XYZ file of C-alpha atoms in Angstrom:
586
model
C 43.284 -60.436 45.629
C 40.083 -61.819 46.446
C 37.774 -63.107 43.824
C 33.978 -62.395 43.887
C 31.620 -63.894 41.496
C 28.249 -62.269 40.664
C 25.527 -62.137 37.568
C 25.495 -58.072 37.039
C 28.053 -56.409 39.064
C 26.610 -52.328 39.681
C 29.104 -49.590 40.468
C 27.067 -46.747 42.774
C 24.050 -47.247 44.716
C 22.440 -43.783 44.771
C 19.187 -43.495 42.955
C 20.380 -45.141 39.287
C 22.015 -47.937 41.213
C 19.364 -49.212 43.560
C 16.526 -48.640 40.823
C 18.491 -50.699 38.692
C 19.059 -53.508 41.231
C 15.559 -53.778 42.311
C 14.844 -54.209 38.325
C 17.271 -57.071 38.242
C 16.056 -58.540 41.531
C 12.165 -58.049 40.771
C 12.826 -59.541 37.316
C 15.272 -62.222 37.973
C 15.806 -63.270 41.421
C 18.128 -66.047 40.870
C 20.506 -63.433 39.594
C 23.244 -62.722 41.790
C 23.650 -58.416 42.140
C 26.885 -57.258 43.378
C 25.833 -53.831 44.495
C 29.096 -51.594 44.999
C 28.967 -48.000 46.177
C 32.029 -45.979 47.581
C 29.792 -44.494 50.309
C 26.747 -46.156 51.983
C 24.012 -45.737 49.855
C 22.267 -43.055 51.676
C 25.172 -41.179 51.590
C 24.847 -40.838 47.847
C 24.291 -37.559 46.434
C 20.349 -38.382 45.155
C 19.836 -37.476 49.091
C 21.031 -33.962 48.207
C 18.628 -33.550 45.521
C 15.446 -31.204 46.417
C 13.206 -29.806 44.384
C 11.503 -32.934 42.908
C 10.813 -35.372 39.405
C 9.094 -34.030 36.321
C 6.521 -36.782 34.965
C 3.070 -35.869 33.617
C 0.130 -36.563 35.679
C -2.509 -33.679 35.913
C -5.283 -33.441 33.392
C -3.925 -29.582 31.753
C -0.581 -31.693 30.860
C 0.386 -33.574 28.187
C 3.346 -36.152 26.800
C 3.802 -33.899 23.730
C 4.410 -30.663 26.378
C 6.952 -32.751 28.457
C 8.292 -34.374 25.038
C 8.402 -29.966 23.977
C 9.995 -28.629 26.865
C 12.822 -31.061 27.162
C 14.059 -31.171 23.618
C 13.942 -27.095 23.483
C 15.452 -26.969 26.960
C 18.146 -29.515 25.643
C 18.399 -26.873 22.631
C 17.968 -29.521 19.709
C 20.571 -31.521 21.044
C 18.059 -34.261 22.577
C 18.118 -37.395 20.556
C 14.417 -37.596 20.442
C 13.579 -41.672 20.482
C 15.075 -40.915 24.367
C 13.312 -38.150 25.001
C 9.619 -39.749 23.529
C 10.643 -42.882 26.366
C 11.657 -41.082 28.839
C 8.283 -39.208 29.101
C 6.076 -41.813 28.347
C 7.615 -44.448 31.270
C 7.856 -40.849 34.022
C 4.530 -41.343 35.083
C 4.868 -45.204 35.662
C 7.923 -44.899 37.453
C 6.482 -41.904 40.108
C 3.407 -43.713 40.493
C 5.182 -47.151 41.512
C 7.698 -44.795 43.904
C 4.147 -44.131 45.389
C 3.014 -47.693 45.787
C 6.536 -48.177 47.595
C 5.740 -45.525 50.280
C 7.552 -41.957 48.553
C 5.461 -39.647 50.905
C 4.996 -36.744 47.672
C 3.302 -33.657 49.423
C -0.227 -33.821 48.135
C -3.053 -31.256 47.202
C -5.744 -30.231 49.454
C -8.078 -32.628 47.287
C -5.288 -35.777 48.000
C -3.747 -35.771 44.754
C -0.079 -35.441 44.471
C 0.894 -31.965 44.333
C 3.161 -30.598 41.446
C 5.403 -27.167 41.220
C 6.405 -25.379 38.378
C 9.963 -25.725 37.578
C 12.363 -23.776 35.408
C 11.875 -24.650 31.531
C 8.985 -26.611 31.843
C 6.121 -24.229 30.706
C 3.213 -26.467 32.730
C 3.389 -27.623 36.306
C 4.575 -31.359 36.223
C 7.450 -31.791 39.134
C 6.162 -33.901 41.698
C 7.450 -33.131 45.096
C 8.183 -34.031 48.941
C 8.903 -30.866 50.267
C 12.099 -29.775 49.719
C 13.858 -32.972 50.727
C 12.417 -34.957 46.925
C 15.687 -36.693 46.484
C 16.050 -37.813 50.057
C 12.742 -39.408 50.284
C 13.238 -40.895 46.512
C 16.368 -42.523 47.657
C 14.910 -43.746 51.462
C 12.328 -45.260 49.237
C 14.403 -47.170 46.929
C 16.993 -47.979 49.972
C 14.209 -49.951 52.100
C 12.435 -51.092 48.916
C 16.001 -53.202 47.791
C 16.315 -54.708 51.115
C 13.400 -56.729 50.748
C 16.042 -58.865 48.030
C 18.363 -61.719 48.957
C 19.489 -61.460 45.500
C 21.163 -57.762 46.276
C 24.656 -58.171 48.199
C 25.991 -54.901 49.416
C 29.426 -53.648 49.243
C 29.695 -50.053 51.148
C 32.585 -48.141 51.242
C 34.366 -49.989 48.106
C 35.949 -47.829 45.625
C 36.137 -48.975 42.190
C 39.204 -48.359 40.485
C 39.200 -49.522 36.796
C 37.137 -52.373 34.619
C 37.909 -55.884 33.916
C 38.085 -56.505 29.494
C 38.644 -59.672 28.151
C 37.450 -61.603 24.923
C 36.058 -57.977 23.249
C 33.254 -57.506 26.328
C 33.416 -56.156 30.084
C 33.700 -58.999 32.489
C 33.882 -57.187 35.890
C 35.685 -54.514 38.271
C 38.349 -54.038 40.632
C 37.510 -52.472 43.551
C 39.329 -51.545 46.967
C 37.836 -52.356 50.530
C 38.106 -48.904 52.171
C 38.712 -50.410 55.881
C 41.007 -52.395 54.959
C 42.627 -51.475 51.578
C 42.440 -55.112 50.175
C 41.507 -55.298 46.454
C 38.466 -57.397 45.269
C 38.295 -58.823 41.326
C 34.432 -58.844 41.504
C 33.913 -61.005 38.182
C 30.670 -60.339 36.403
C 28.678 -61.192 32.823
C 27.347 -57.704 32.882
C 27.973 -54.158 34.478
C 26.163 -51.470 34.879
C 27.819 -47.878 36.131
C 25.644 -45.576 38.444
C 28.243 -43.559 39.444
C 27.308 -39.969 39.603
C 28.903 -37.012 37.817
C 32.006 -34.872 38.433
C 30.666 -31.473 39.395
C 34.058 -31.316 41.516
C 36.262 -30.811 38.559
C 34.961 -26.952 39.792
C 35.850 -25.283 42.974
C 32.176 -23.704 43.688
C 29.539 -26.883 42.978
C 26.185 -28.179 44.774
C 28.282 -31.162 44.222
C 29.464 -33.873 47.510
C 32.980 -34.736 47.508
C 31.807 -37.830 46.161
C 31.081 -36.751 42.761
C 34.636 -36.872 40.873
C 33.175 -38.619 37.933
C 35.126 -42.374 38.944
C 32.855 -44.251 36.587
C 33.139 -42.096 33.848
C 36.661 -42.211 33.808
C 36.986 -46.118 34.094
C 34.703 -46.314 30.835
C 36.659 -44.063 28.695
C 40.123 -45.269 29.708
C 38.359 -48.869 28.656
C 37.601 -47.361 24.926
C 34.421 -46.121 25.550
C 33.773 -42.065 24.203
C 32.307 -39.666 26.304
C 29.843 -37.633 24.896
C 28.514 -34.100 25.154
C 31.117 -33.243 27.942
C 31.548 -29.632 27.288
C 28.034 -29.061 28.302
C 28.422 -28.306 32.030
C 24.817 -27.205 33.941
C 25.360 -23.947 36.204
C 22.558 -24.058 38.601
C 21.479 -20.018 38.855
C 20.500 -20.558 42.959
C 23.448 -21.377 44.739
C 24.057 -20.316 48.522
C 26.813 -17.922 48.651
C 30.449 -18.909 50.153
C 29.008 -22.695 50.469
C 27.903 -23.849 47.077
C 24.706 -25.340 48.466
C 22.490 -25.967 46.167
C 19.323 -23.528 47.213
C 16.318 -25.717 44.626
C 14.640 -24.592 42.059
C 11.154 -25.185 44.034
C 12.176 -22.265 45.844
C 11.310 -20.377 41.899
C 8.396 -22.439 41.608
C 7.007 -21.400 44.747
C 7.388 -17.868 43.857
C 10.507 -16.645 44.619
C 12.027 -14.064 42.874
C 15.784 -12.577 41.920
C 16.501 -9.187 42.406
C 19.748 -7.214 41.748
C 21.722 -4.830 43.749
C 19.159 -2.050 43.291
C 16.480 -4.657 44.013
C 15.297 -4.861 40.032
C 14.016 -8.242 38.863
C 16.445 -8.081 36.280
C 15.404 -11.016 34.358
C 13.242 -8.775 32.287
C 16.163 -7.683 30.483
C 16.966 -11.218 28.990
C 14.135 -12.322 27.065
C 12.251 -14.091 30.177
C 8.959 -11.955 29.751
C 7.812 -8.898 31.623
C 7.734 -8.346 35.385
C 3.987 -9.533 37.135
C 2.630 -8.234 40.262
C 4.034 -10.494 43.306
C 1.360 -13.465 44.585
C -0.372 -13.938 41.017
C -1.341 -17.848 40.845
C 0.467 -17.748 36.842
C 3.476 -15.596 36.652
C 5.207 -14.965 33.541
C 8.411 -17.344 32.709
C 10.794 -14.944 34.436
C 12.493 -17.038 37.219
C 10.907 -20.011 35.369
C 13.708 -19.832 32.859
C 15.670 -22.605 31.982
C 18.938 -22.552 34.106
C 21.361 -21.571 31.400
C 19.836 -18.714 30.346
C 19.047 -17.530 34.379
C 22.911 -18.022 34.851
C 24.172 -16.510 32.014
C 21.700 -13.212 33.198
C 23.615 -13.302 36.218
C 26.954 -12.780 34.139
C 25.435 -10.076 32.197
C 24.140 -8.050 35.111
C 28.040 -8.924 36.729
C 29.612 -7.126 33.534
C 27.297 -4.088 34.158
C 28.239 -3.677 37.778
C 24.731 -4.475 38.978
C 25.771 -7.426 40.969
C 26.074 -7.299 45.344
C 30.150 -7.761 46.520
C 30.821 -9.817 49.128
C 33.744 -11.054 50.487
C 33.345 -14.597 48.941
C 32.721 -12.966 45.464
C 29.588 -11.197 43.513
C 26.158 -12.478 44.715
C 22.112 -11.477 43.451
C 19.185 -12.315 45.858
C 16.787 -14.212 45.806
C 13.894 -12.808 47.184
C 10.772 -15.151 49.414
C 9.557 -13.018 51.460
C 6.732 -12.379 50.484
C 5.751 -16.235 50.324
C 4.967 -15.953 54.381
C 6.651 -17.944 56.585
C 3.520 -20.527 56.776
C 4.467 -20.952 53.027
C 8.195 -21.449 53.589
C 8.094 -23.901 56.552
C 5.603 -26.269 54.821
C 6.662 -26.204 50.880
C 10.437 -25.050 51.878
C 11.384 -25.895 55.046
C 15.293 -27.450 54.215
C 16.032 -23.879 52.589
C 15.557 -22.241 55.268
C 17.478 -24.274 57.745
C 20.211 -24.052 55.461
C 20.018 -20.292 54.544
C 19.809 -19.504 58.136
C 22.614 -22.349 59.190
C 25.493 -21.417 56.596
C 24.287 -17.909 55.168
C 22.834 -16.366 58.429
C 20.103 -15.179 56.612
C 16.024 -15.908 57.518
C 14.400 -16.040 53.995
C 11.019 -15.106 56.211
C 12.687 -11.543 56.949
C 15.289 -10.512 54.350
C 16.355 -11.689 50.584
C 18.977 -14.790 50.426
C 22.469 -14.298 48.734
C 22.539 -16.466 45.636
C 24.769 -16.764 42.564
C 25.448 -19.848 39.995
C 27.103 -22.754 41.002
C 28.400 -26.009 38.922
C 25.750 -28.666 39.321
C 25.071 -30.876 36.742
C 27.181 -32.579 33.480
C 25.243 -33.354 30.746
C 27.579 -35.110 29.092
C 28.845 -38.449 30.544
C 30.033 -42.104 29.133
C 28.321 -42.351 25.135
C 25.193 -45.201 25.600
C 22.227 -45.587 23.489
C 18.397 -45.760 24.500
C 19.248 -48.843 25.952
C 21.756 -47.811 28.405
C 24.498 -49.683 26.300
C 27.871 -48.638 25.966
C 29.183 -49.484 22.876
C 31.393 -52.158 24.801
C 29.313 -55.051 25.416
C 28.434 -56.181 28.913
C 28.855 -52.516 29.563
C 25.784 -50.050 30.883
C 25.483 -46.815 32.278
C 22.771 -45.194 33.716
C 22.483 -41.463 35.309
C 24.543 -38.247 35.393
C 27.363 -40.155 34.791
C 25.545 -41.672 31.426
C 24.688 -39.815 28.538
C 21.669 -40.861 27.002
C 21.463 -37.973 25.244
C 17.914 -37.221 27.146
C 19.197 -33.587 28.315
C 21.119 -31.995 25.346
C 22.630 -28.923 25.341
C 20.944 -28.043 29.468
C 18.707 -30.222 31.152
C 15.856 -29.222 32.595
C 15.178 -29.187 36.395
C 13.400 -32.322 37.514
C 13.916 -34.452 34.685
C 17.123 -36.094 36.328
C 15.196 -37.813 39.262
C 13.070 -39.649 36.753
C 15.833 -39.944 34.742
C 17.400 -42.612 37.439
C 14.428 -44.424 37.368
C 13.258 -44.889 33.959
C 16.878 -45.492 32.868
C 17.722 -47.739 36.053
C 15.110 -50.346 35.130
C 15.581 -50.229 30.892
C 19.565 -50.523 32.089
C 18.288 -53.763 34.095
C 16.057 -55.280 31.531
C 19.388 -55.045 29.108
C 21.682 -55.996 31.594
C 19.453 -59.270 32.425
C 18.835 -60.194 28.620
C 22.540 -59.956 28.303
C 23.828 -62.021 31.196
C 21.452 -64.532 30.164
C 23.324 -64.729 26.596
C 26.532 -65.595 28.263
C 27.293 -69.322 27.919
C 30.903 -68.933 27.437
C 33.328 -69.447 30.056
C 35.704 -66.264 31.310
C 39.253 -65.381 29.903
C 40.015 -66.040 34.079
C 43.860 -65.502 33.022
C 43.465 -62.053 30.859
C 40.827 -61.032 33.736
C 43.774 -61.741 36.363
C 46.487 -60.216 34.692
C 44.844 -56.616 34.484
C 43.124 -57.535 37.999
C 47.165 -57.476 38.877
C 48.167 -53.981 36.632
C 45.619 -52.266 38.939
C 47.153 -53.756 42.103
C 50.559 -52.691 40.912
C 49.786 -49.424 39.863
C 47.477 -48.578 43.602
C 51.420 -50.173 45.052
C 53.539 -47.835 43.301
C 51.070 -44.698 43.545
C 51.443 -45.630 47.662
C 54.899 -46.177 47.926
C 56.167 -43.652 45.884
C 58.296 -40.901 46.929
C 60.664 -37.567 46.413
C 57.555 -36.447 44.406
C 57.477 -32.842 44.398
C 53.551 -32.058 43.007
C 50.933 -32.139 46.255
C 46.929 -33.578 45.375
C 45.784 -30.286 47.085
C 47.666 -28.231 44.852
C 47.253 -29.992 41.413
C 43.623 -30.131 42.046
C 43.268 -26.340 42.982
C 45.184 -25.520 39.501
C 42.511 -27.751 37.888
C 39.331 -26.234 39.089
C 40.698 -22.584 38.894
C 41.758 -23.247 35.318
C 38.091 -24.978 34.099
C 36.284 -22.020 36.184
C 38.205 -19.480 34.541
C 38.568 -21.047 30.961
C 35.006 -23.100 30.589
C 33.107 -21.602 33.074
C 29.211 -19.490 31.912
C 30.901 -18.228 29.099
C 34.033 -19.235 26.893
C 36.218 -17.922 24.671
C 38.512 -19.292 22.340
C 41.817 -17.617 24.147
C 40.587 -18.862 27.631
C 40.006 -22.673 26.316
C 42.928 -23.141 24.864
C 44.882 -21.950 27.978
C 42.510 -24.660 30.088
C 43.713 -27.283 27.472
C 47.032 -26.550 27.887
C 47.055 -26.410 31.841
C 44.930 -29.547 32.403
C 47.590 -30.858 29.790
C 50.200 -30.233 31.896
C 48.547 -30.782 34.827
C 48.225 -34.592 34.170
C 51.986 -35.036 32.785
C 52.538 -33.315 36.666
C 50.575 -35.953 38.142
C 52.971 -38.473 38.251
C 55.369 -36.031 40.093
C 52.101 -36.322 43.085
C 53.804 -38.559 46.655
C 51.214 -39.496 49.461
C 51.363 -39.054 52.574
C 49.562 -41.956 54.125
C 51.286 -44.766 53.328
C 48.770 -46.858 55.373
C 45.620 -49.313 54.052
C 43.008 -48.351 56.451
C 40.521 -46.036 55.224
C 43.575 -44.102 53.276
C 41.889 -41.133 52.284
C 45.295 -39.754 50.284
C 45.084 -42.357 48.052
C 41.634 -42.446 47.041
C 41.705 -38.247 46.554
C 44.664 -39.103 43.987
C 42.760 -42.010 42.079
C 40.192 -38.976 42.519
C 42.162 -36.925 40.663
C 43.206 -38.883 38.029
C 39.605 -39.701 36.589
C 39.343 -35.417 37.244
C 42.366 -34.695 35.533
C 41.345 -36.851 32.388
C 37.325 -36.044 32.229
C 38.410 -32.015 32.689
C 40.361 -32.688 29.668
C 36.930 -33.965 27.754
C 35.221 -30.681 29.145
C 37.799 -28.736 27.099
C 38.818 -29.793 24.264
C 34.795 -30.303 23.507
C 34.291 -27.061 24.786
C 37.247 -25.793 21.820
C 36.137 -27.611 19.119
C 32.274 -27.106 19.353
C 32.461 -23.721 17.548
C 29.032 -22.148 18.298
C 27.053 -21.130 21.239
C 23.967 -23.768 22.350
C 22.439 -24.378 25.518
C 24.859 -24.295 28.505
C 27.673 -24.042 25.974
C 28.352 -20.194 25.608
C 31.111 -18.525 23.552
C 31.765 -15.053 22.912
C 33.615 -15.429 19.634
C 31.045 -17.600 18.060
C 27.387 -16.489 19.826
C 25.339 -18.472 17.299
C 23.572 -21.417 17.190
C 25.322 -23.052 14.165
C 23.185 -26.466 13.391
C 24.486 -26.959 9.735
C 27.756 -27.746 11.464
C 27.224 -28.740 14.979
C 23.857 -30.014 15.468
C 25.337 -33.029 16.807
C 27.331 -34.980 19.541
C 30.649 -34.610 20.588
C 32.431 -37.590 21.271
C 35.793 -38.069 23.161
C 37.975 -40.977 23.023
C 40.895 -41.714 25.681
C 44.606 -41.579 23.790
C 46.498 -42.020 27.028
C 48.469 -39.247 27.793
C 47.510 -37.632 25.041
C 44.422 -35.367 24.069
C 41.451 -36.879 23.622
C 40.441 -37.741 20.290
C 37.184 -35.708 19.362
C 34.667 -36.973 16.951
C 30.400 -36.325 16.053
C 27.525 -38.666 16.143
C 24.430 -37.607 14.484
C 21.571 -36.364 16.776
C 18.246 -38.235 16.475
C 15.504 -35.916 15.441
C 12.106 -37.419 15.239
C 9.459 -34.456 14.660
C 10.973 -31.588 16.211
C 12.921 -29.544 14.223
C 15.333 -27.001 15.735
C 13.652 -23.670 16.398
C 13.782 -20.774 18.785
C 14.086 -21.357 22.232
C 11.343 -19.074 23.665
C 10.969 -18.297 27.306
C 8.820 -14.944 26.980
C 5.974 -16.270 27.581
C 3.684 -17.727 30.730
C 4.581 -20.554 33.189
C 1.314 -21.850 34.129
């Protein structure tokens, strides 16, 4: 096994992971950064991102309305010292994306333009198009290259931390070409590794995003937090899963049911405006929890569209104009016309919700601290506790950013501190558990369970069981399946026994970190008796804050449950209240 040495060792280099390397490399370029990513970096799933990144810039805004809308968005469950950062470093962060060439599409006056986006009850998402997260990330991509001090390693896929002498000293990883391990040995790491939407069959999610990070830090002792809070986006293209954005909303589009009724109406998002008015009522402006859950309610009442890839509702642009479309949303409509066969110039686009965000992810602190030292985390598979109970559209671009560069400040003040030499022998022997265990999981055989099959069973069961709304019946059937699903996991044989770019063994390593985060998901889901945010249940509809007005936290028992636990929620000067969407999106 070979044996790297590096300063701060990053896992991911999407949008979290380069921000945070440039941080480190700006701050401290003697540092060494080991910068490993299972795809190349502009394969990372930032790219897919499109609507845009809240952060306050236009005179009508404010930081108390950003600091408003998030923690009622997040349903109380913000911790508020994160959320009163996070909007005072947004604008800082956007502005120096500017200064490092982010083309944002700009008013006719110069100034970057903003949309309205669902939740957020003043215009504040800054925008390129419809392509926001592809530009972010090109921008970040050629700005890191300008560093000696970053070494790249694409297409490595980490497989479990390094622990020794009470702190994380590194990673192992595995060379995808040529399935050779690497012990990269570091005084600090930081994980940027994305979520795992995938855990679900129908998610805007890559088949990158199986939550690999987040499992490494809670089989290493560290809780995940918050994970039964799982974000259905309310616009997804029909069959596919593509995520159709939000901008498409905050342009003006609109969602009609079966009898062409703009049905939001009905659920407490404000009365229906004439078409083309420059302020429209919140309507499709809702936050995406409660636009999702509509579409389950109108479902029940038999006003959804059947197709033959399930129920759908439409969302309706044509009366933007196809000047409009092409030059605010030109990606949606190459994709609704590629993969839905649908022109959203001529006729209304088949939508329904789709998994797309987790809002929980590995337990850190302001800081981006883990509470294992040497340990950070920093984006969707992180939770800061910035998005609560839903998060709000937009705010997880800028989350990368402010997050990625506080993560590097920490990481940097901690490397520094390390004088000590490393437990090299404890650091080798688990170095050698992990090679063992990717030997056996290769050369087993006679197993009788298939990947394909165990992983279909797992996303059918959280779909069914914690999907838009939960009851207590259907959880505890998902607890017992994913249960037995990962006792039938070591029944799983591969096919490939090979070490070139062996795809069969990375989909089971895969599937492990599913198998155990799913488990998070429910048991959370189970125990959090109440309904808040994305979190719905219909034996327990109410909001209950004397008893759960706080964070869940899991922590790893092996093949056992998870342990679940509550940390206080920090509450600075807004109390809980009513989560209001009635009224006008301006």
């Amino acid at each position: 096994m070979e044996l790297i040495k590096t300063d701060i060792a990053i896992v991911g280099a999407g949008g979290a992971g380069l921000r945070t390397a440039i941080a480190v490399a700006e701050s401290n370029p003697d540092l060494k950064v080991a910068l490993i990513s299972k795809v190349y970096p502009m394969r990372s799933h930032t790219c897919a991102a499109e609507g845009g990144a809240a952060g306050v810039i236009k005179s009508d805004d404010s930081l108390d309305l950003h600091f408003n809308d998030t923690v009622g968005g997040g349903d109380w469950l913000t911790d508020q010292d994160v959320v009163e950062y996070f909007v005072n470093e947004a604008p800082k962060e956007l502005l120096q994306l500017e200064h490092w060439g982010c083309p944002w599409s700009r008013e006719p006056n110069g100034s970057v333009g903003v949309r309205p986006f669902g939740g957020m009850k003043i215009k504040r998402t800054w925008f390129a198009a419809d392509k926001s997260g592809f530009h972010i990330l090109h921008t970040l991509f050629q700005t890191s290259l300008k560093y000696p001090s970053i070494e790249r390693f694409d297409e490595f896929f980490s497989i479990d931390l390094l622990m020794a002498d009470g702190r994380c000293q590194g990673v192992v990883a595995m060379e995808m070409k040529s399935g050779r391990l690497f012990r990269f040995q570091a005084k600090a790491v930081v994980l940027c590794s994305g979520g795992a939407g995938r855990m679900f069959p129908f998610s805007t999610n890559g088949a990158i995003k199986t939550g690999d990070g987040t499992a490494m830090a809670y089989r290493a002792g560290v809780p995940t937090k918050d994970m039964e809070f799982v974000q259905y986006h309310p616009t997804g293209l029909l069959a596919t899963g593509i995520l159709l954005t939000e901008g498409c909303r905050g342009e003006g589009g609109v969602l009609r049911n079966k009898d062409g009724y703009r049905y939001l109406q009905d659920y407490g998002m404000g009365p229906e405006t004439p078409l083309g008015e420059p302020v429209l009522k919140t309507m499709e402006l809702g936050p995406r929890d409660r636009l999702s859950q509509a579409f389950w309610h109108e479902q029940q009442k038999g006003n959804t569209i059947p197709t033959p890839w399930g129920d759908s509702t439409h969302l309706d642009m044509t009366h933007l104009g196809e000047k409009h479309i092409d030059e605010r949303l030109p990606l949606v409509r190459d994709l609704s016309i590629t993969y839905a066969g649908v022109d959203p110039v001529k006729e209304p686009v088949p939508i329904r919700p789709v998994v797309h965000y987790m809002m929980g992810g590995i337990h850190t602190n302001i800081d981006a601290e883990t509470p294992v030292p040497g340990l950070f985390a920093v984006g969707e598979c992180a939770c800061a506790s910035l998005n609560g109970a839903n998060r709000l559209g937009s705010n997880s671009l800028t989350e990368l950013l402010v997050f990625g560069k506080r993560a590097a400040t920490n990481a940097v003040e901690f490397a520094r501190n390390r004088n000590s030499e490393a437990n090299e022998s404890e650091l080798q022997e688990q170095a050698d558990k992990v090679q063992t265990k990717v030997r056996e999981l290769v050369q087993r055989s006679g197993g009788a369970e298939s990947i394909a099959g165990l992983r279909s069973e797992m996303t059918k069961s959280l779909e069914e069981g914690a999907g838009i709304y939960r009851t207590e019946e259907t959880l505890q059937k998902t607890c017992n399946t994913i249960a037995d699903l990962r006792k039938r996991y070591a029944g799983i044989e591969l096919h490939d026994k090979s070490n070139v770019f062996n795809t069969d063994l990375f989909q089971a390593l895969e599937l492990e970190n599913m198998l155990a985060l799913a488990q998070t998901v429910a048991e959370g889901a189970l125990a959090r008796k109440e309904s808040r945010g994305s979190h719905q249940r219909l034996d327990y509809e109410a909001r209950d804050d004397e008893q759960y007005l706080k964070h869940t936290l899991a922590y790893y028992q092996g093949d056992e449950a998870p342990r679940i636990d509550y940390h206080d929620v920090v509450i600075t000067k807004s109390k809980p209240g009513v989560r209001d969407y009635s009224g006008g999106a301006k």
